[in-house]
Every structure is written in structure tokens, then in C-alpha cells.
PDB file of C-alpha atoms in Angstrom:
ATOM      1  CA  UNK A   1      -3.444  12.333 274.417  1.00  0.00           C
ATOM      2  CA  UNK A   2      -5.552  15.667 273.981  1.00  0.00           C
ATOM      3  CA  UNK A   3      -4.979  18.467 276.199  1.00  0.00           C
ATOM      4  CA  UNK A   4      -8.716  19.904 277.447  1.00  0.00           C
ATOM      5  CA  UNK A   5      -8.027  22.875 275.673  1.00  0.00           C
ATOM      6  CA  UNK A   6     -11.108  23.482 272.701  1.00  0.00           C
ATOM      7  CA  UNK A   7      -9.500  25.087 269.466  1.00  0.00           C
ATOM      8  CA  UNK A   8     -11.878  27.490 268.278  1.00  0.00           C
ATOM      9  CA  UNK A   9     -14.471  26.688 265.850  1.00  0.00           C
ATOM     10  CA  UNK A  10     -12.681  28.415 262.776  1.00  0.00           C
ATOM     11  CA  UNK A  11      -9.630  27.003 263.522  1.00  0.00           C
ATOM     12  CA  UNK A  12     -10.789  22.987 263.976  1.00  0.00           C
ATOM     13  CA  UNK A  13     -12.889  23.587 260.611  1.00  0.00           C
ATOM     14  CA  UNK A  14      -9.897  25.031 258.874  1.00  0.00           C
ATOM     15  CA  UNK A  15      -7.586  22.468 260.349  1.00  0.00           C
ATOM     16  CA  UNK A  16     -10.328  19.085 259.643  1.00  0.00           C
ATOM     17  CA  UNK A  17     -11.371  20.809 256.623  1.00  0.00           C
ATOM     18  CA  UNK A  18     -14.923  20.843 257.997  1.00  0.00           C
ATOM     19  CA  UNK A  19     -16.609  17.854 258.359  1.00  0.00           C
ATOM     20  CA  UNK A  20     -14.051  15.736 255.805  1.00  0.00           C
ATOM     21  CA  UNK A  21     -11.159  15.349 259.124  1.00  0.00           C
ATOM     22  CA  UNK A  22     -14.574  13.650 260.648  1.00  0.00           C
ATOM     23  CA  UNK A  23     -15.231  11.042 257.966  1.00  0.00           C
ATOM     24  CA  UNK A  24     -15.340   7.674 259.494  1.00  0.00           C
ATOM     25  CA  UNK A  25     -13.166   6.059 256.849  1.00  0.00           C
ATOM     26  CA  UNK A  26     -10.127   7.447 255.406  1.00  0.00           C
ATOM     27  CA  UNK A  27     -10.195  11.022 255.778  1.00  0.00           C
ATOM     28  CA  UNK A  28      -6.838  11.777 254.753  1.00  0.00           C
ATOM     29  CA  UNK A  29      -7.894  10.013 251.220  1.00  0.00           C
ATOM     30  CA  UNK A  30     -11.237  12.139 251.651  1.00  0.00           C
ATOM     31  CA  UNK A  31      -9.441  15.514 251.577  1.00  0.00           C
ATOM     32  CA  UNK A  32      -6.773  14.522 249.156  1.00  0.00           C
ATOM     33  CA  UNK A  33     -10.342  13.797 246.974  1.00  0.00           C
ATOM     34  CA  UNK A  34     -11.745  16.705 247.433  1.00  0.00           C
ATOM     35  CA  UNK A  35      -8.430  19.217 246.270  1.00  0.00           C
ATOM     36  CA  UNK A  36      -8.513  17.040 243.232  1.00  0.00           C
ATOM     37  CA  UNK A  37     -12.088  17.696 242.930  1.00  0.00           C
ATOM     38  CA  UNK A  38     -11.064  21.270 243.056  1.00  0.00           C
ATOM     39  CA  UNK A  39      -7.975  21.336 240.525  1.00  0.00           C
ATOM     40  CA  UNK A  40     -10.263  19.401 238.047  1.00  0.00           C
ATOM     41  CA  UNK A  41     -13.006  22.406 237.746  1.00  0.00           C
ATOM     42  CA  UNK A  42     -10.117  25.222 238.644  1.00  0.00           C
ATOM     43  CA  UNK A  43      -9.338  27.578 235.784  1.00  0.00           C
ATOM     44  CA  UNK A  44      -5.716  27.342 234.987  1.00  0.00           C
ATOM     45  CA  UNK A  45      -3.702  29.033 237.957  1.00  0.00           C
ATOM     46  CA  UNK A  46      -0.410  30.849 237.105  1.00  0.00           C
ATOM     47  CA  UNK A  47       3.077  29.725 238.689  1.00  0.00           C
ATOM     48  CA  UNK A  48       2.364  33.083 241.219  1.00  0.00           C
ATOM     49  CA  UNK A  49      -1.289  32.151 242.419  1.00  0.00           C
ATOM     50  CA  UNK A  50      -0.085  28.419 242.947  1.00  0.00           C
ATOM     51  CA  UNK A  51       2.462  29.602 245.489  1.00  0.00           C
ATOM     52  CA  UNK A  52       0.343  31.930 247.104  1.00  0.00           C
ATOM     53  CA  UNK A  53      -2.458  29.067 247.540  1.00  0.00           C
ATOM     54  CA  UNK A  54       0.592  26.912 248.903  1.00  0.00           C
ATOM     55  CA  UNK A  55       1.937  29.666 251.358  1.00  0.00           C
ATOM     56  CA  UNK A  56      -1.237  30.206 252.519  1.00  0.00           C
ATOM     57  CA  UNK A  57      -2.417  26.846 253.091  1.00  0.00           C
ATOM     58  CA  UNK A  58       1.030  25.664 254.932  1.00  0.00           C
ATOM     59  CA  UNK A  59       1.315  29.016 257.164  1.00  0.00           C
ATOM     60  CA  UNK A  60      -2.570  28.931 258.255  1.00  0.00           C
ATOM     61  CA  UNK A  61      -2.423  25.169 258.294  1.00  0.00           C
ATOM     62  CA  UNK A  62       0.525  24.960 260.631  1.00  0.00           C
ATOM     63  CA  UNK A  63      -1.027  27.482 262.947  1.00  0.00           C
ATOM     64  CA  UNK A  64      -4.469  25.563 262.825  1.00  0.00           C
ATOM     65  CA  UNK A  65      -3.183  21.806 262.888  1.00  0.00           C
ATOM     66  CA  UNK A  66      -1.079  23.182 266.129  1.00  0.00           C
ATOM     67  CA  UNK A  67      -3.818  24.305 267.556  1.00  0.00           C
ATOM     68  CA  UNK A  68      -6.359  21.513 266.981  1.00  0.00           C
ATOM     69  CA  UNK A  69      -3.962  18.608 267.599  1.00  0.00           C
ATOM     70  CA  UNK A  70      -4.471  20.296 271.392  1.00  0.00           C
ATOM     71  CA  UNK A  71      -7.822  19.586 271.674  1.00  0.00           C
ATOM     72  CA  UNK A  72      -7.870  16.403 269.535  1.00  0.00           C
ATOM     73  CA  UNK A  73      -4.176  14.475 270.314  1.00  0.00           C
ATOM     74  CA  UNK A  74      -1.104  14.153 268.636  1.00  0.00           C
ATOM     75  CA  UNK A  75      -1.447  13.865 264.643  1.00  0.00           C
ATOM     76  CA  UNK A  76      -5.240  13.034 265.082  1.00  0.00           C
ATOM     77  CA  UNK A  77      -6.788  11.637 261.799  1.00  0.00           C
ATOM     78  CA  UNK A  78      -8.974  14.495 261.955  1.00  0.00           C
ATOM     79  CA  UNK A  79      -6.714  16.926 261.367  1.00  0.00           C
ATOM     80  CA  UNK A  80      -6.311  17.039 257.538  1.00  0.00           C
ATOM     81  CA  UNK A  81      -5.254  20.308 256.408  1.00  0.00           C
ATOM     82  CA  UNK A  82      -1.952  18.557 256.115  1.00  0.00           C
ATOM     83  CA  UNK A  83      -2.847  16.793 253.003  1.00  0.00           C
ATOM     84  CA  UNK A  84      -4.657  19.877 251.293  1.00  0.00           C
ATOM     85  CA  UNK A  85      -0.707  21.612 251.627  1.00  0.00           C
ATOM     86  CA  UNK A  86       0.237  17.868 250.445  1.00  0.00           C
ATOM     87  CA  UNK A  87      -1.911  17.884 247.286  1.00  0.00           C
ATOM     88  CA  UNK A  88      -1.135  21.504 246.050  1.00  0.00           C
ATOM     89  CA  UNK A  89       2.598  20.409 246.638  1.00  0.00           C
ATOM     90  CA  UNK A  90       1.673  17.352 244.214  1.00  0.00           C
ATOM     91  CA  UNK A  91       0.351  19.525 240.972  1.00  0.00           C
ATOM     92  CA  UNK A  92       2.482  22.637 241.461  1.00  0.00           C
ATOM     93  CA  UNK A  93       3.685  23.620 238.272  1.00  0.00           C
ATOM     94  CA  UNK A  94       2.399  20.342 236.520  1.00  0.00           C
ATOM     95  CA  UNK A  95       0.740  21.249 233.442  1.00  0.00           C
ATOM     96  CA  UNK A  96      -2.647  19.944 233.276  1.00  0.00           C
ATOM     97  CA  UNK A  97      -4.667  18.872 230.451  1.00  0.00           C
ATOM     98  CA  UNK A  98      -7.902  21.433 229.270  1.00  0.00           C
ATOM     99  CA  UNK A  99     -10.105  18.088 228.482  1.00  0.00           C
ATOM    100  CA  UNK A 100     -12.116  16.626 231.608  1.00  0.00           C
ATOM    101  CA  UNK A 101     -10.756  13.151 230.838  1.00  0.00           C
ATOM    102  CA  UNK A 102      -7.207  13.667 229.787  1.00  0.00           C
ATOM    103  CA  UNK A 103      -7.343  16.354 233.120  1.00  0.00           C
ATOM    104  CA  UNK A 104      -8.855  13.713 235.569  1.00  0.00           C
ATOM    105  CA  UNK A 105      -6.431  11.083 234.323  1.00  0.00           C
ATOM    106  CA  UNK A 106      -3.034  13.253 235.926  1.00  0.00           C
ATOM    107  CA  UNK A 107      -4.973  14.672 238.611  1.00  0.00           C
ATOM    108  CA  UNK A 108      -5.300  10.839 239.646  1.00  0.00           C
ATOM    109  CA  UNK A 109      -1.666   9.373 239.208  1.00  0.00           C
ATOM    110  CA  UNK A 110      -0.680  12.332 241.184  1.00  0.00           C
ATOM    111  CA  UNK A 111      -3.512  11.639 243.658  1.00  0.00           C
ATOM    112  CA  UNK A 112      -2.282   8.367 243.612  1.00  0.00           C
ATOM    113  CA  UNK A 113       1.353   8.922 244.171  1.00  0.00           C
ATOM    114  CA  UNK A 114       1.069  11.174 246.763  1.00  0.00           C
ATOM    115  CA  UNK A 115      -1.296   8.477 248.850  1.00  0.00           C
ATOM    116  CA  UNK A 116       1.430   5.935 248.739  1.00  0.00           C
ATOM    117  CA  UNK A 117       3.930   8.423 249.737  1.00  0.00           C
ATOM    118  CA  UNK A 118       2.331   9.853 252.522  1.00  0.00           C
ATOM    119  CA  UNK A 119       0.986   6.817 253.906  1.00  0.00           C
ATOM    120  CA  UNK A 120       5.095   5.003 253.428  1.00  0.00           C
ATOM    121  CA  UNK A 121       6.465   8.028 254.413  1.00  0.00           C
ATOM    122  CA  UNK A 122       9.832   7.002 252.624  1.00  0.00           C
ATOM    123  CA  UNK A 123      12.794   8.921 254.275  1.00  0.00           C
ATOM    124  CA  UNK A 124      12.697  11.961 254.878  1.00  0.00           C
ATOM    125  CA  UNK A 125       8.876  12.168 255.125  1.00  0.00           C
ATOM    126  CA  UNK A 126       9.747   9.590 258.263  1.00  0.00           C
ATOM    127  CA  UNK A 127      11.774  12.055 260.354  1.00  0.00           C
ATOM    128  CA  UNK A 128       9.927  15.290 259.227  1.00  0.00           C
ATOM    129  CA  UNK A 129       6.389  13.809 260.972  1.00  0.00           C
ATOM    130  CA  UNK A 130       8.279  13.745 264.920  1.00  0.00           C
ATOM    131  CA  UNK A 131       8.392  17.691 264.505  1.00  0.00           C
ATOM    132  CA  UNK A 132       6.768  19.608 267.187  1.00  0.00           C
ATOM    133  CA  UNK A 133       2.903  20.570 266.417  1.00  0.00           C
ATOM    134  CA  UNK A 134       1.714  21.492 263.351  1.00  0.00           C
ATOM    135  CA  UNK A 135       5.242  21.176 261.730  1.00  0.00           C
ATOM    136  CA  UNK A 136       5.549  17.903 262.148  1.00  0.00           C
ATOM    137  CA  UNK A 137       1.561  17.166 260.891  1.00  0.00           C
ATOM    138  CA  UNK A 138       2.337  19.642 257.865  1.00  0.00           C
ATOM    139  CA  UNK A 139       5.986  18.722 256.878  1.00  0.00           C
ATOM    140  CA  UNK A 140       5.398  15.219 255.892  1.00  0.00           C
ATOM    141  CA  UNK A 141       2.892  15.860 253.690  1.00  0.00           C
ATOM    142  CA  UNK A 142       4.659  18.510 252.403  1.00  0.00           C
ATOM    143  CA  UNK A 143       7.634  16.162 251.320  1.00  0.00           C
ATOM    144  CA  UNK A 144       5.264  13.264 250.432  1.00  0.00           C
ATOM    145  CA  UNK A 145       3.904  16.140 247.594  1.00  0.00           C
ATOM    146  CA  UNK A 146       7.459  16.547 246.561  1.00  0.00           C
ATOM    147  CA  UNK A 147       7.620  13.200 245.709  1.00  0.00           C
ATOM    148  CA  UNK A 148       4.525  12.853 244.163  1.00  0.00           C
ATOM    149  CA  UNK A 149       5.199  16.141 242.259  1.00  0.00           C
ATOM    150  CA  UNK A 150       8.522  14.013 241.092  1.00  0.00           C
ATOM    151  CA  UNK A 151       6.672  10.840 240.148  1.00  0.00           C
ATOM    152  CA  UNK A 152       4.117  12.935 238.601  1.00  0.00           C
ATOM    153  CA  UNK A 153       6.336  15.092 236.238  1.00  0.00           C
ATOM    154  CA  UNK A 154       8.279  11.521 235.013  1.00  0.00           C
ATOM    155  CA  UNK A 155       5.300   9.829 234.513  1.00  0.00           C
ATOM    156  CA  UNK A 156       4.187  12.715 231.850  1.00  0.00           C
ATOM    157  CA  UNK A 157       8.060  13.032 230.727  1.00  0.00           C
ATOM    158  CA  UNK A 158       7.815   9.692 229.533  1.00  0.00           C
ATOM    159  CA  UNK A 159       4.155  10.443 228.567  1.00  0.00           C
ATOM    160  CA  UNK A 160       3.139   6.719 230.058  1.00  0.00           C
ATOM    161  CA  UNK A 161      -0.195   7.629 230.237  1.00  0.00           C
ATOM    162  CA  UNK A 162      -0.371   7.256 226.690  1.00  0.00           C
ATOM    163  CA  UNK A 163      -1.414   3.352 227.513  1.00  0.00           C
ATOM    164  CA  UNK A 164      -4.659   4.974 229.236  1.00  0.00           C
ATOM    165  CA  UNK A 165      -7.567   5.255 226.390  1.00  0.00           C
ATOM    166  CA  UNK A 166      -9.093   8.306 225.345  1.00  0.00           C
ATOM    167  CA  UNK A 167      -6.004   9.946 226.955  1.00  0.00           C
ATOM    168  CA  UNK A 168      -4.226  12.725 224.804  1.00  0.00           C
ATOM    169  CA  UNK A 169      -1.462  15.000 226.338  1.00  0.00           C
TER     170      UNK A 169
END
């Protein structure tokens, strides 16, 4: 249940990632769109930049997604900042294709993968989410990117997406 308390405005848009936390269906899947909306038009980002972006988002969204689970209850589907932490987790370090298509096409599996993961929440992902606040909302995620970040990297080791046309690695 939520505690009265109202999380200030920049901290609820930081933590629902504006108005996506507020979509009526799936906004976990919404926000987990819109990073790989992001990655797909990013210029390449060096090993240092993607953990900077990764710090940054799990510090300020552990603070925020503390915070706004107050006001909104525990774990509250708006709250979504967990899967932007989730989804950088997911391509860090995966080298990405320069063509749109070929680009799009591992963006996706590892979109993909880390959907299934976070919403199975195979072990430990399953014990990290009962930690206090915005720990427990963040560290889930956070593991569910691992193993999509795993799943990712085999499925390109084994170059399986191959099978896909007009892909090219």
C-alpha cells in the first residue's frame, strides 16, 4: 500500500520515465521499447560512456524508484526506471551492427530476452526483487539484463541470426 507521502515531480518522472510508467498496458515493455528506440539511433558509445550511462541510471534510479514506490506502493507498475538500468545491462558491451536492419534485428533478441527474464525472474532475479525499496525494484532487472546480456552475446557467438533475411553481422 502507498504511504501519503508525494515524491516530487522530478523524481516520479525520472522514476516512471514520464508518462511511459503511466501507460495503461505494459509499461515495463513500453520503457524497455523506448531504450531500444534509443540504442538504435545512438552513435556508437565506448565501453567508458556505457558504464557511466549504467552508474548513473542504477544510482539515480534507486534513489528515485525508493522514493516513488512511497507515494505509489510497493513495486508499482509505474515505476519503470528499473527496466531502463535493465536494458543498458542487456547491450553493454554487445557490439552492434552500423546498418538499421542488421542493428534493429540484435537490439530485438536482446529486447526479447531480457522481457522473458524479467518477467520469469529465474533465480536469482527471484530473491533480488524482496530487497528493501528501490534495491529490490532495481536489482532484478539488473540481473534479468545479465542474462539477457548472456543470451544475447551466444546468440551472436553462434551468429544464429544468420537464419533472419537481410541480416549481415
Amino acid at each position: 500500500a502507498a504511504i501519503s507521502s508525494r515524491a516530487p515531480f522530478a523524481v516520479r518522472v525520472t522514476a516512471t520515465l514520464g508518462p511511459v510508467g503511466f501507460f495503461p498496458w505494459a509499461p515495463a515493455t513500453l520503457a524497455s521499447l523506448v531504450v531500444l528506440a534509443a540504442y538504435q539511433f545512438l552513435p556508437p558509445l565506448s565501453v567508458v560512456a556505457q558504464a557511466v550511462i549504467l552508474a548513473a541510471v542504477t544510482w539515480v534510479g534507486t534513489i528515485a524508484s525508493t522514493i516513488t514506490e512511497r507515494e505509489l506502493g510497493l513495486d508499482a507498475h509505474p515505476i519503470v526506471i528499473d527496466e531502463v538500468a535493465g536494458m543498458v545491462v542487456t547491450y553493454l558491451m554487445v557490439p552492434l551492427p552500423e546498418a538499421l536492419w542488421p542493428r534493429f534485428l540484435v537490439l530485438f533478441t536482446g529486447f526479447a530476452f531480457f522481457r522473458v527474464f524479467d518477467i520469469v525472474k529465474p533465480w536469482p532475479a527471484d530473491r533480488l526483487q524482496h530487497l528493501k525499496g528501490g534495491y529490490g525494484i532495481m536489482a532484478d532487472d539488473l540481473m534479468a539484463g545479465i542474462y539477457s546480456n548472456v543470451a544475447l552475446r551466444i546468440v551472436l557467438a553462434l551468429n544464429l541470426l544468420r537464419f533472419v533475411p537481410g541480416f549481415t553481422s
